[in-house]
């Protein structure tokens, strides 16, 4: 399986460059009979789109998904679903000046050296533009999970630079284009971002993504573990430098007596594990966090080389996001939804005949068809 | 590809339960002509073994690898290499009492519910015993990388509970069974672990793993990214709850002007990226860290249910490690080596004909055959 | 890997239904630096197109390939190449009448029962329309092989019903739209097909496909054998019911002393093996044959059931080919080219460092870059 | 996935050389709860074993399967099942003389050139010895299919050289070690084989394999077609040069009105298709045939080269089968069973929620649990 496909029973293959004719994806293995229309993608694509707030890139993406295959009379047919999005607002002139120099912190240098030939326009294949079709594919996975188990996959910002949200008000998250979970600190965040934009710099972010309810049993020992596949899927998102499951990095300072989630008839007493034990979902909410680096596309000049090995200075004047974590929210949701949906299919491939021996705990997801 | 295989061009499939007859693995796709003997596994298996210090489990594992196939006259042949390790010191009686109850923080509950039938002895398939054969497979990957690029893959503890090493003395790391990188704080660590053992509790740990030199170009956009596959490989190690690449979680508070690694004729000015840009190796050292949770096998009683749903108390009296991070050192190395070796093969599959356009930087790994 | 992808290092994923908006494919893993333009697909698509002769369907396909990604400034970049072909001449009304009945010999019944919902227009996903994009993908594989080893992949009809060609004049093959290899029997074939068309019936065919020169060493023991993968690729072509390698079915009556290809300094004395020994290419021409069934879309009424289980009669009035073997020529070439190209990449992944020990025989393909 | 693994949801990886320490396999993805003991492999291994008749190799293989993992208290657990068979009767001296020369018709030349280093003893990895573990893996697949649908997978010889069986008496097949289906022609076959053995030559064979009953819906368009995967699995068996599905090669001379299987309330009127339509099982018996070449290991001298390129003569004095088709019977059954079982799992992964719309025909397999 070459590098642009992920998933096994539910497999997604994406294609396209930032400033080429189009981007798109093929979703193979999707169960038949799921209602799907082109409008269904609009909501999540809008959540990912630029230009919704002064804190994201002002490039106008009016993305419209065309369903090329796999849907008939409004229902999926079980054959590959191809989705196409034309690139309409690609201003190549923004990028012409940097075609011959390697922007620090970008993939310019590594693509150049790996392939010997690359499409430099807007980052080409390495642009976050590619994640648009992940979001589209994720819409289908979300729908499948919702129909099957009532699962909801959602994400929010947890931290931006020094500003950390202590609480999570999920209703509030969607009320602002920043996906910030804490009303009391929103103003502080906005002020911070305004200052940042004026400085021409960028900032990192921490994003939390959660799925609930989730059925028990998703994940395959030992390399197909649910957390291992989540780690790959989330780390594959542009700019991500760390993935945490449950308590994540904090476990370094925890004791066993503190970390283990004890079990009673009411269910688990806590969720330090993030809903995964031994690589298999426990029925608790699946919780992950990702750290996104500050984009290297900033107005502050930096030193680098050109393709001839000569020292040059580079400044990125294009329309970029000072905090790429904001627009990563629906991407993180999509990747978690796709991993979960794939694991649902793989789980029932092997274990469809297992008579669940119990005990069943309070928070588990249940198969609505079962 | 079912869940117990990882890698593509170099694929490893493992099998075996903690207290079954044997554990083992099959390594497929290994290049031919690499010298390999059964003794070659001893060093890393000893580094992983229990009983080397009072701070690890006192279970005596005298693991001996038998090469079943794929090697002829001391050289690999290109056919599958099967490695076998018999389980000799399995004391099933230690575990009989807990066969019907779910140890909190363990995979007992999730395996039971997923499969409806499980081998409870010593954790069965979910035991860290399985990682022994990963270490063995990693020996082959390390050897390939060393021969091809002079690459060395090594790991150390960075933090145990509150004790954090500020410096890394790689020569010191291997001089103690704790793989601790800082002479000045070793005594403090030993004291902490002694106290911990007496309390019957356990503690988390942070492990750092690094490969250098590494050639430019390893990793496939966009799901086969080097960092995505490292994340999966490292997260698949028992007890790991977070994976960091380069600066990892710290990027949340960084600015773009601070994070981006500027480039000059002397090479990269820094390595915040951890040697990976756009999912492709940059030629700098590849650096990752993993957070391992405190084991839940402790002497302090915990609450749980039994298989009938009745509340019970559980105490783990077996021989367990108070800090599983210590023995994770060679496992982390093995997983990084296997991912890199697989990516080397995949890179040359696609790009063997690319004439490297340069510029070549100082720290890169070079193909010794090229 | 779900069912609509094939190949490993060079992977092709196709999508699209006969009468949906479009068909297309994504080719992942293609080496960079290969010249590619939209015109390059025209020749083989024209060879596959209907309406070139009175002996094929009169549906006019004026297929035009759009390259959506993976090519920049006329060269492949190593990122996924997406190809799109719009369906322009889909006359749905031809098929409306049969949406509720299962045409005998077609996939109508099996898709219906497998998925519970299907696109019946023109056969939907099971239509040979899908093979158009295989031909397009094959163009890229052919070009890679030609540039690398001078390999030429070509096919011809060997038999149609009772008419069998005894000789192969490759120059003649391309001079008629029937891809018939023997001038002396062409008139006989045309007369047979005219009679057949008037009868409203259809006929089977035998197609031979050959690649030469081919380098030694392609194919992976034991399930990735070159012949095993050719068998899958060729059997996956619509209507194929048998695949032969080398002497194929005739080996049943051969003796070992007769079948084995003896070797001298001049090379192999014969090619009963079809260029493959132990699943690995021997350097001789790779030769395969496929048997294609007579299409079941004929004017002669047949008995079947409708979706309600009621007996009905079915007649196929659409524009269909009386001998689908004719248009299978470029499809067979494409599948062989794709399998070989994939195996070239996989071979060098594992064995790039092998110093060829010889002896080298006369007919082998050589790496032009090597 | 490297070349020694096949299957997706149910994946089999094999390892081992003919004269190495052992051969074995890992079966991953097997559903839990299936009864399995080491004795269960004896029957099919005995059917494959040499030395049962004067018409097969006199090498004594007393193969005994050891289950290393994946089974607990007599039931599969859902974790990888590793099977091990020690090589006990390897007489290396038989083969020493030919280590430096390429036996015509064998894989000696291609392994040598591909890998630069090979295990020549008894053919090493290319020996049919490897198929022993396929038979073992097939035992598990057969059991799964039998429990799930009552499916029986069985095979017989259809033709040996000029002797062709016109009828199939399945009860008779297992009554002789030749798996011959026709009592009336058995004597003729025995006489033919006796003459052949005296001449020191070998002969090809045609084997038929059939599964029934089979449920509707197995197979994935378009590259995961059931017939495509059967073709690969069967072609991967040593010495196979052709694979037929249903009427196979005979379709070349058939007309559409003759080939299409018409449908009535009583079911299909015929089974020219071999139980597969559009790559998906139709519920009829799945029927395939394979042509096996005459072994090249014969007593009649042949011309070849040695590793230095010098012309030499080669005679194979080892203990070999004059007709390898005989012992291929349980191997063909195993490969068909493994492909079907894998497709069952993949089918329910995607389509577990499909409410079968009918109509249901007479001969279909039904899920006993459903």
mmCIF file with all atom_site columns, N, CA, C and O in Angstrom, chain B residues 32 77-80, chain C residues 216-217 219-222 225 277-281 351 354 357, chain D residues 4 17 102 106-119 123-127 238:
data_model
loop_
_atom_site.group_PDB
_atom_site.id
_atom_site.type_symbol
_atom_site.label_atom_id
_atom_site.label_alt_id
_atom_site.label_comp_id
_atom_site.label_asym_id
_atom_site.label_entity_id
_atom_site.label_seq_id
_atom_site.pdbx_PDB_ins_code
_atom_site.Cartn_x
_atom_site.Cartn_y
_atom_site.Cartn_z
_atom_site.occupancy
_atom_site.B_iso_or_equiv
_atom_site.pdbx_formal_charge
_atom_site.auth_seq_id
_atom_site.auth_comp_id
_atom_site.auth_asym_id
_atom_site.auth_atom_id
_atom_site.pdbx_PDB_model_num
ATOM 1   N N  . UNK B 1 32  ? 18.980 -9.641  1.145   1.00 0.00 ? 32  UNK B N  1
ATOM 2   C CA . UNK B 1 32  ? 19.878 -10.790 1.288   1.00 0.00 ? 32  UNK B CA 1
ATOM 3   C C  . UNK B 1 32  ? 21.315 -10.344 1.532   1.00 0.00 ? 32  UNK B C  1
ATOM 4   O O  . UNK B 1 32  ? 21.662 -9.180  1.326   1.00 0.00 ? 32  UNK B O  1
ATOM 5   N N  . UNK B 1 77  ? 19.077 -14.720 3.232   1.00 0.00 ? 77  UNK B N  1
ATOM 6   C CA . UNK B 1 77  ? 18.864 -15.145 1.841   1.00 0.00 ? 77  UNK B CA 1
ATOM 7   C C  . UNK B 1 77  ? 17.792 -14.337 1.120   1.00 0.00 ? 77  UNK B C  1
ATOM 8   O O  . UNK B 1 77  ? 17.555 -14.563 -0.070  1.00 0.00 ? 77  UNK B O  1
ATOM 9   N N  . UNK B 1 78  ? 17.121 -13.439 1.822   1.00 0.00 ? 78  UNK B N  1
ATOM 10  C CA . UNK B 1 78  ? 16.023 -12.702 1.201   1.00 0.00 ? 78  UNK B CA 1
ATOM 11  C C  . UNK B 1 78  ? 14.675 -13.361 1.415   1.00 0.00 ? 78  UNK B C  1
ATOM 12  O O  . UNK B 1 78  ? 13.640 -12.765 1.107   1.00 0.00 ? 78  UNK B O  1
ATOM 13  N N  . UNK B 1 79  ? 14.663 -14.573 1.934   1.00 0.00 ? 79  UNK B N  1
ATOM 14  C CA . UNK B 1 79  ? 13.398 -15.247 2.255   1.00 0.00 ? 79  UNK B CA 1
ATOM 15  C C  . UNK B 1 79  ? 13.055 -14.970 3.727   1.00 0.00 ? 79  UNK B C  1
ATOM 16  O O  . UNK B 1 79  ? 13.887 -14.441 4.474   1.00 0.00 ? 79  UNK B O  1
ATOM 17  N N  . UNK B 1 80  ? 11.836 -15.292 4.147   1.00 0.00 ? 80  UNK B N  1
ATOM 18  C CA . UNK B 1 80  ? 11.413 -14.894 5.493   1.00 0.00 ? 80  UNK B CA 1
ATOM 19  C C  . UNK B 1 80  ? 12.312 -15.454 6.598   1.00 0.00 ? 80  UNK B C  1
ATOM 20  O O  . UNK B 1 80  ? 12.643 -16.640 6.595   1.00 0.00 ? 80  UNK B O  1
ATOM 21  N N  . UNK C 2 216 ? 15.789 -10.244 -15.216 1.00 0.00 ? 216 UNK C N  1
ATOM 22  C CA . UNK C 2 216 ? 15.715 -11.374 -14.291 1.00 0.00 ? 216 UNK C CA 1
ATOM 23  C C  . UNK C 2 216 ? 15.392 -10.862 -12.889 1.00 0.00 ? 216 UNK C C  1
ATOM 24  O O  . UNK C 2 216 ? 15.882 -9.808  -12.493 1.00 0.00 ? 216 UNK C O  1
ATOM 25  N N  . UNK C 2 217 ? 14.563 -11.586 -12.161 1.00 0.00 ? 217 UNK C N  1
ATOM 26  C CA . UNK C 2 217 ? 14.429 -11.306 -10.740 1.00 0.00 ? 217 UNK C CA 1
ATOM 27  C C  . UNK C 2 217 ? 13.117 -10.711 -10.281 1.00 0.00 ? 217 UNK C C  1
ATOM 28  O O  . UNK C 2 217 ? 12.943 -10.469 -9.086  1.00 0.00 ? 217 UNK C O  1
ATOM 29  N N  . UNK C 2 219 ? 9.424  -10.728 -9.009  1.00 0.00 ? 219 UNK C N  1
ATOM 30  C CA . UNK C 2 219 ? 8.534  -11.693 -8.371  1.00 0.00 ? 219 UNK C CA 1
ATOM 31  C C  . UNK C 2 219 ? 9.045  -12.031 -6.989  1.00 0.00 ? 219 UNK C C  1
ATOM 32  O O  . UNK C 2 219 ? 10.247 -12.102 -6.762  1.00 0.00 ? 219 UNK C O  1
ATOM 33  N N  . UNK C 2 220 ? 8.105  -12.205 -6.069  1.00 0.00 ? 220 UNK C N  1
ATOM 34  C CA . UNK C 2 220 ? 8.489  -12.461 -4.681  1.00 0.00 ? 220 UNK C CA 1
ATOM 35  C C  . UNK C 2 220 ? 7.906  -13.787 -4.214  1.00 0.00 ? 220 UNK C C  1
ATOM 36  O O  . UNK C 2 220 ? 6.692  -13.976 -4.230  1.00 0.00 ? 220 UNK C O  1
ATOM 37  N N  . UNK C 2 221 ? 8.753  -14.701 -3.791  1.00 0.00 ? 221 UNK C N  1
ATOM 38  C CA . UNK C 2 221 ? 8.191  -15.897 -3.181  1.00 0.00 ? 221 UNK C CA 1
ATOM 39  C C  . UNK C 2 221 ? 7.474  -15.524 -1.885  1.00 0.00 ? 221 UNK C C  1
ATOM 40  O O  . UNK C 2 221 ? 7.929  -14.606 -1.198  1.00 0.00 ? 221 UNK C O  1
ATOM 41  N N  . UNK C 2 222 ? 6.406  -16.297 -1.553  1.00 0.00 ? 222 UNK C N  1
ATOM 42  C CA . UNK C 2 222 ? 5.803  -17.333 -2.316  1.00 0.00 ? 222 UNK C CA 1
ATOM 43  C C  . UNK C 2 222 ? 4.393  -16.948 -2.771  1.00 0.00 ? 222 UNK C C  1
ATOM 44  O O  . UNK C 2 222 ? 3.843  -17.600 -3.652  1.00 0.00 ? 222 UNK C O  1
ATOM 45  N N  . UNK C 2 225 ? 4.454  -14.170 -5.957  1.00 0.00 ? 225 UNK C N  1
ATOM 46  C CA . UNK C 2 225 ? 5.040  -14.663 -7.204  1.00 0.00 ? 225 UNK C CA 1
ATOM 47  C C  . UNK C 2 225 ? 4.542  -13.849 -8.392  1.00 0.00 ? 225 UNK C C  1
ATOM 48  O O  . UNK C 2 225 ? 3.368  -13.474 -8.433  1.00 0.00 ? 225 UNK C O  1
ATOM 49  N N  . UNK C 2 277 ? 10.146 -18.727 -13.467 1.00 0.00 ? 277 UNK C N  1
ATOM 50  C CA . UNK C 2 277 ? 10.573 -19.951 -12.776 1.00 0.00 ? 277 UNK C CA 1
ATOM 51  C C  . UNK C 2 277 ? 10.510 -19.723 -11.282 1.00 0.00 ? 277 UNK C C  1
ATOM 52  O O  . UNK C 2 277 ? 11.150 -18.805 -10.759 1.00 0.00 ? 277 UNK C O  1
ATOM 53  N N  . UNK C 2 278 ? 9.744  -20.547 -10.581 1.00 0.00 ? 278 UNK C N  1
ATOM 54  C CA . UNK C 2 278 ? 9.622  -20.369 -9.133  1.00 0.00 ? 278 UNK C CA 1
ATOM 55  C C  . UNK C 2 278 ? 8.988  -19.045 -8.772  1.00 0.00 ? 278 UNK C C  1
ATOM 56  O O  . UNK C 2 278 ? 9.215  -18.513 -7.688  1.00 0.00 ? 278 UNK C O  1
ATOM 57  N N  . UNK C 2 279 ? 8.203  -18.500 -9.676  1.00 0.00 ? 279 UNK C N  1
ATOM 58  C CA . UNK C 2 279 ? 7.520  -17.242 -9.400  1.00 0.00 ? 279 UNK C CA 1
ATOM 59  C C  . UNK C 2 279 ? 8.337  -16.006 -9.703  1.00 0.00 ? 279 UNK C C  1
ATOM 60  O O  . UNK C 2 279 ? 7.887  -14.882 -9.464  1.00 0.00 ? 279 UNK C O  1
ATOM 61  N N  . UNK C 2 280 ? 9.532  -16.213 -10.260 1.00 0.00 ? 280 UNK C N  1
ATOM 62  C CA . UNK C 2 280 ? 10.458 -15.100 -10.513 1.00 0.00 ? 280 UNK C CA 1
ATOM 63  C C  . UNK C 2 280 ? 10.808 -15.084 -11.997 1.00 0.00 ? 280 UNK C C  1
ATOM 64  O O  . UNK C 2 280 ? 11.044 -16.132 -12.601 1.00 0.00 ? 280 UNK C O  1
ATOM 65  N N  . UNK C 2 281 ? 10.860 -13.896 -12.576 1.00 0.00 ? 281 UNK C N  1
ATOM 66  C CA . UNK C 2 281 ? 11.150 -13.788 -14.006 1.00 0.00 ? 281 UNK C CA 1
ATOM 67  C C  . UNK C 2 281 ? 12.555 -14.299 -14.307 1.00 0.00 ? 281 UNK C C  1
ATOM 68  O O  . UNK C 2 281 ? 13.496 -14.073 -13.550 1.00 0.00 ? 281 UNK C O  1
ATOM 69  N N  . UNK C 2 351 ? 16.358 -5.689  -3.085  1.00 0.00 ? 351 UNK C N  1
ATOM 70  C CA . UNK C 2 351 ? 17.593 -6.226  -3.637  1.00 0.00 ? 351 UNK C CA 1
ATOM 71  C C  . UNK C 2 351 ? 18.478 -5.212  -4.358  1.00 0.00 ? 351 UNK C C  1
ATOM 72  O O  . UNK C 2 351 ? 19.344 -5.603  -5.145  1.00 0.00 ? 351 UNK C O  1
ATOM 73  N N  . UNK C 2 354 ? 22.149 -5.997  -4.230  1.00 0.00 ? 354 UNK C N  1
ATOM 74  C CA . UNK C 2 354 ? 22.695 -7.273  -4.689  1.00 0.00 ? 354 UNK C CA 1
ATOM 75  C C  . UNK C 2 354 ? 23.602 -7.034  -5.891  1.00 0.00 ? 354 UNK C C  1
ATOM 76  O O  . UNK C 2 354 ? 23.211 -6.378  -6.860  1.00 0.00 ? 354 UNK C O  1
ATOM 77  N N  . UNK C 2 357 ? 25.359 -11.883 -9.609  1.00 0.00 ? 357 UNK C N  1
ATOM 78  C CA . UNK C 2 357 ? 26.451 -12.839 -9.704  1.00 0.00 ? 357 UNK C CA 1
ATOM 79  C C  . UNK C 2 357 ? 26.566 -13.484 -11.093 1.00 0.00 ? 357 UNK C C  1
ATOM 80  O O  . UNK C 2 357 ? 27.510 -14.231 -11.334 1.00 0.00 ? 357 UNK C O  1
ATOM 81  N N  . UNK D 3 4   ? 5.470  -13.101 1.350   1.00 0.00 ? 4   UNK D N  1
ATOM 82  C CA . UNK D 3 4   ? 5.184  -14.385 1.973   1.00 0.00 ? 4   UNK D CA 1
ATOM 83  C C  . UNK D 3 4   ? 3.934  -14.379 2.836   1.00 0.00 ? 4   UNK D C  1
ATOM 84  O O  . UNK D 3 4   ? 3.743  -15.262 3.670   1.00 0.00 ? 4   UNK D O  1
ATOM 85  N N  . UNK D 3 17  ? 12.535 -23.257 4.876   1.00 0.00 ? 17  UNK D N  1
ATOM 86  C CA . UNK D 3 17  ? 13.145 -23.871 3.708   1.00 0.00 ? 17  UNK D CA 1
ATOM 87  C C  . UNK D 3 17  ? 13.038 -25.391 3.818   1.00 0.00 ? 17  UNK D C  1
ATOM 88  O O  . UNK D 3 17  ? 12.896 -25.945 4.914   1.00 0.00 ? 17  UNK D O  1
ATOM 89  N N  . UNK D 3 102 ? 22.254 -24.993 -12.172 1.00 0.00 ? 102 UNK D N  1
ATOM 90  C CA . UNK D 3 102 ? 20.848 -24.601 -12.222 1.00 0.00 ? 102 UNK D CA 1
ATOM 91  C C  . UNK D 3 102 ? 20.021 -25.705 -12.855 1.00 0.00 ? 102 UNK D C  1
ATOM 92  O O  . UNK D 3 102 ? 20.134 -25.950 -14.064 1.00 0.00 ? 102 UNK D O  1
ATOM 93  N N  . UNK D 3 106 ? 13.612 -25.350 -12.818 1.00 0.00 ? 106 UNK D N  1
ATOM 94  C CA . UNK D 3 106 ? 13.523 -25.049 -11.386 1.00 0.00 ? 106 UNK D CA 1
ATOM 95  C C  . UNK D 3 106 ? 13.825 -23.577 -11.133 1.00 0.00 ? 106 UNK D C  1
ATOM 96  O O  . UNK D 3 106 ? 14.221 -22.847 -12.044 1.00 0.00 ? 106 UNK D O  1
ATOM 97  N N  . UNK D 3 107 ? 13.665 -23.202 -9.867  1.00 0.00 ? 107 UNK D N  1
ATOM 98  C CA . UNK D 3 107 ? 13.874 -21.813 -9.494  1.00 0.00 ? 107 UNK D CA 1
ATOM 99  C C  . UNK D 3 107 ? 15.333 -21.514 -9.156  1.00 0.00 ? 107 UNK D C  1
ATOM 100 O O  . UNK D 3 107 ? 15.651 -20.414 -8.718  1.00 0.00 ? 107 UNK D O  1
ATOM 101 N N  . UNK D 3 108 ? 16.209 -22.478 -9.366  1.00 0.00 ? 108 UNK D N  1
ATOM 102 C CA . UNK D 3 108 ? 17.607 -22.289 -8.981  1.00 0.00 ? 108 UNK D CA 1
ATOM 103 C C  . UNK D 3 108 ? 18.192 -21.020 -9.589  1.00 0.00 ? 108 UNK D C  1
ATOM 104 O O  . UNK D 3 108 ? 18.805 -20.205 -8.898  1.00 0.00 ? 108 UNK D O  1
ATOM 105 N N  . UNK D 3 109 ? 18.017 -20.897 -10.897 1.00 0.00 ? 109 UNK D N  1
ATOM 106 C CA . UNK D 3 109 ? 18.595 -19.772 -11.626 1.00 0.00 ? 109 UNK D CA 1
ATOM 107 C C  . UNK D 3 109 ? 18.007 -18.440 -11.171 1.00 0.00 ? 109 UNK D C  1
ATOM 108 O O  . UNK D 3 109 ? 18.737 -17.463 -10.945 1.00 0.00 ? 109 UNK D O  1
ATOM 109 N N  . UNK D 3 110 ? 16.696 -18.392 -11.021 1.00 0.00 ? 110 UNK D N  1
ATOM 110 C CA . UNK D 3 110 ? 16.069 -17.104 -10.715 1.00 0.00 ? 110 UNK D CA 1
ATOM 111 C C  . UNK D 3 110 ? 16.335 -16.660 -9.272  1.00 0.00 ? 110 UNK D C  1
ATOM 112 O O  . UNK D 3 110 ? 16.572 -15.478 -9.026  1.00 0.00 ? 110 UNK D O  1
ATOM 113 N N  . UNK D 3 111 ? 16.347 -17.584 -8.332  1.00 0.00 ? 111 UNK D N  1
ATOM 114 C CA . UNK D 3 111 ? 16.704 -17.212 -6.953  1.00 0.00 ? 111 UNK D CA 1
ATOM 115 C C  . UNK D 3 111 ? 18.150 -16.719 -6.902  1.00 0.00 ? 111 UNK D C  1
ATOM 116 O O  . UNK D 3 111 ? 18.471 -15.747 -6.214  1.00 0.00 ? 111 UNK D O  1
ATOM 117 N N  . UNK D 3 112 ? 19.014 -17.423 -7.592  1.00 0.00 ? 112 UNK D N  1
ATOM 118 C CA . UNK D 3 112 ? 20.439 -17.062 -7.592  1.00 0.00 ? 112 UNK D CA 1
ATOM 119 C C  . UNK D 3 112 ? 20.650 -15.643 -8.104  1.00 0.00 ? 112 UNK D C  1
ATOM 120 O O  . UNK D 3 112 ? 21.357 -14.848 -7.510  1.00 0.00 ? 112 UNK D O  1
ATOM 121 N N  . UNK D 3 113 ? 19.988 -15.363 -9.207  1.00 0.00 ? 113 UNK D N  1
ATOM 122 C CA . UNK D 3 113 ? 20.182 -14.051 -9.818  1.00 0.00 ? 113 UNK D CA 1
ATOM 123 C C  . UNK D 3 113 ? 19.453 -12.946 -9.051  1.00 0.00 ? 113 UNK D C  1
ATOM 124 O O  . UNK D 3 113 ? 19.907 -11.800 -9.011  1.00 0.00 ? 113 UNK D O  1
ATOM 125 N N  . UNK D 3 114 ? 18.312 -13.277 -8.466  1.00 0.00 ? 114 UNK D N  1
ATOM 126 C CA . UNK D 3 114 ? 17.547 -12.253 -7.736  1.00 0.00 ? 114 UNK D CA 1
ATOM 127 C C  . UNK D 3 114 ? 18.238 -11.856 -6.442  1.00 0.00 ? 114 UNK D C  1
ATOM 128 O O  . UNK D 3 114 ? 18.355 -10.676 -6.125  1.00 0.00 ? 114 UNK D O  1
ATOM 129 N N  . UNK D 3 115 ? 18.685 -12.851 -5.700  1.00 0.00 ? 115 UNK D N  1
ATOM 130 C CA . UNK D 3 115 ? 19.173 -12.595 -4.341  1.00 0.00 ? 115 UNK D CA 1
ATOM 131 C C  . UNK D 3 115 ? 20.693 -12.615 -4.216  1.00 0.00 ? 115 UNK D C  1
ATOM 132 O O  . UNK D 3 115 ? 21.237 -12.146 -3.223  1.00 0.00 ? 115 UNK D O  1
ATOM 133 N N  . UNK D 3 116 ? 21.371 -13.235 -5.183  1.00 0.00 ? 116 UNK D N  1
ATOM 134 C CA . UNK D 3 116 ? 22.831 -13.306 -5.100  1.00 0.00 ? 116 UNK D CA 1
ATOM 135 C C  . UNK D 3 116 ? 23.331 -14.320 -4.091  1.00 0.00 ? 116 UNK D C  1
ATOM 136 O O  . UNK D 3 116 ? 24.535 -14.549 -3.974  1.00 0.00 ? 116 UNK D O  1
ATOM 137 N N  . UNK D 3 117 ? 22.428 -14.910 -3.342  1.00 0.00 ? 117 UNK D N  1
ATOM 138 C CA . UNK D 3 117 ? 22.789 -15.883 -2.298  1.00 0.00 ? 117 UNK D CA 1
ATOM 139 C C  . UNK D 3 117 ? 21.544 -16.705 -2.035  1.00 0.00 ? 117 UNK D C  1
ATOM 140 O O  . UNK D 3 117 ? 20.467 -16.149 -1.849  1.00 0.00 ? 117 UNK D O  1
ATOM 141 N N  . UNK D 3 118 ? 21.689 -18.042 -2.042  1.00 0.00 ? 118 UNK D N  1
ATOM 142 C CA . UNK D 3 118 ? 20.474 -18.837 -1.849  1.00 0.00 ? 118 UNK D CA 1
ATOM 143 C C  . UNK D 3 118 ? 20.786 -20.133 -1.115  1.00 0.00 ? 118 UNK D C  1
ATOM 144 O O  . UNK D 3 118 ? 21.935 -20.595 -1.099  1.00 0.00 ? 118 UNK D O  1
ATOM 145 N N  . UNK D 3 119 ? 19.768 -20.697 -0.521  1.00 0.00 ? 119 UNK D N  1
ATOM 146 C CA . UNK D 3 119 ? 19.865 -21.992 0.136   1.00 0.00 ? 119 UNK D CA 1
ATOM 147 C C  . UNK D 3 119 ? 19.484 -23.047 -0.891  1.00 0.00 ? 119 UNK D C  1
ATOM 148 O O  . UNK D 3 119 ? 18.306 -23.188 -1.224  1.00 0.00 ? 119 UNK D O  1
ATOM 149 N N  . UNK D 3 123 ? 15.985 -27.310 -2.846  1.00 0.00 ? 123 UNK D N  1
ATOM 150 C CA . UNK D 3 123 ? 15.195 -26.237 -3.436  1.00 0.00 ? 123 UNK D CA 1
ATOM 151 C C  . UNK D 3 123 ? 14.968 -25.085 -2.476  1.00 0.00 ? 123 UNK D C  1
ATOM 152 O O  . UNK D 3 123 ? 14.414 -24.054 -2.843  1.00 0.00 ? 123 UNK D O  1
ATOM 153 N N  . UNK D 3 124 ? 15.385 -25.268 -1.215  1.00 0.00 ? 124 UNK D N  1
ATOM 154 C CA . UNK D 3 124 ? 15.280 -24.179 -0.248  1.00 0.00 ? 124 UNK D CA 1
ATOM 155 C C  . UNK D 3 124 ? 13.863 -23.680 -0.115  1.00 0.00 ? 124 UNK D C  1
ATOM 156 O O  . UNK D 3 124 ? 12.927 -24.456 0.121   1.00 0.00 ? 124 UNK D O  1
ATOM 157 N N  . UNK D 3 125 ? 13.688 -22.390 -0.262  1.00 0.00 ? 125 UNK D N  1
ATOM 158 C CA . UNK D 3 125 ? 12.369 -21.781 -0.110  1.00 0.00 ? 125 UNK D CA 1
ATOM 159 C C  . UNK D 3 125 ? 11.441 -22.133 -1.267  1.00 0.00 ? 125 UNK D C  1
ATOM 160 O O  . UNK D 3 125 ? 10.218 -22.105 -1.107  1.00 0.00 ? 125 UNK D O  1
ATOM 161 N N  . UNK D 3 126 ? 12.005 -22.449 -2.424  1.00 0.00 ? 126 UNK D N  1
ATOM 162 C CA . UNK D 3 126 ? 11.154 -22.713 -3.593  1.00 0.00 ? 126 UNK D CA 1
ATOM 163 C C  . UNK D 3 126 ? 10.634 -24.147 -3.614  1.00 0.00 ? 126 UNK D C  1
ATOM 164 O O  . UNK D 3 126 ? 9.864  -24.520 -4.493  1.00 0.00 ? 126 UNK D O  1
ATOM 165 N N  . UNK D 3 127 ? 11.038 -24.943 -2.645  1.00 0.00 ? 127 UNK D N  1
ATOM 166 C CA . UNK D 3 127 ? 10.563 -26.330 -2.572  1.00 0.00 ? 127 UNK D CA 1
ATOM 167 C C  . UNK D 3 127 ? 9.074  -26.384 -2.249  1.00 0.00 ? 127 UNK D C  1
ATOM 168 O O  . UNK D 3 127 ? 8.544  -25.530 -1.529  1.00 0.00 ? 127 UNK D O  1
ATOM 169 N N  . UNK D 3 238 ? 3.204  -24.350 -6.216  1.00 0.00 ? 238 UNK D N  1
ATOM 170 C CA . UNK D 3 238 ? 4.327  -24.775 -7.046  1.00 0.00 ? 238 UNK D CA 1
ATOM 171 C C  . UNK D 3 238 ? 3.843  -25.571 -8.252  1.00 0.00 ? 238 UNK D C  1
ATOM 172 O O  . UNK D 3 238 ? 2.980  -26.431 -8.121  1.00 0.00 ? 238 UNK D O  1
#
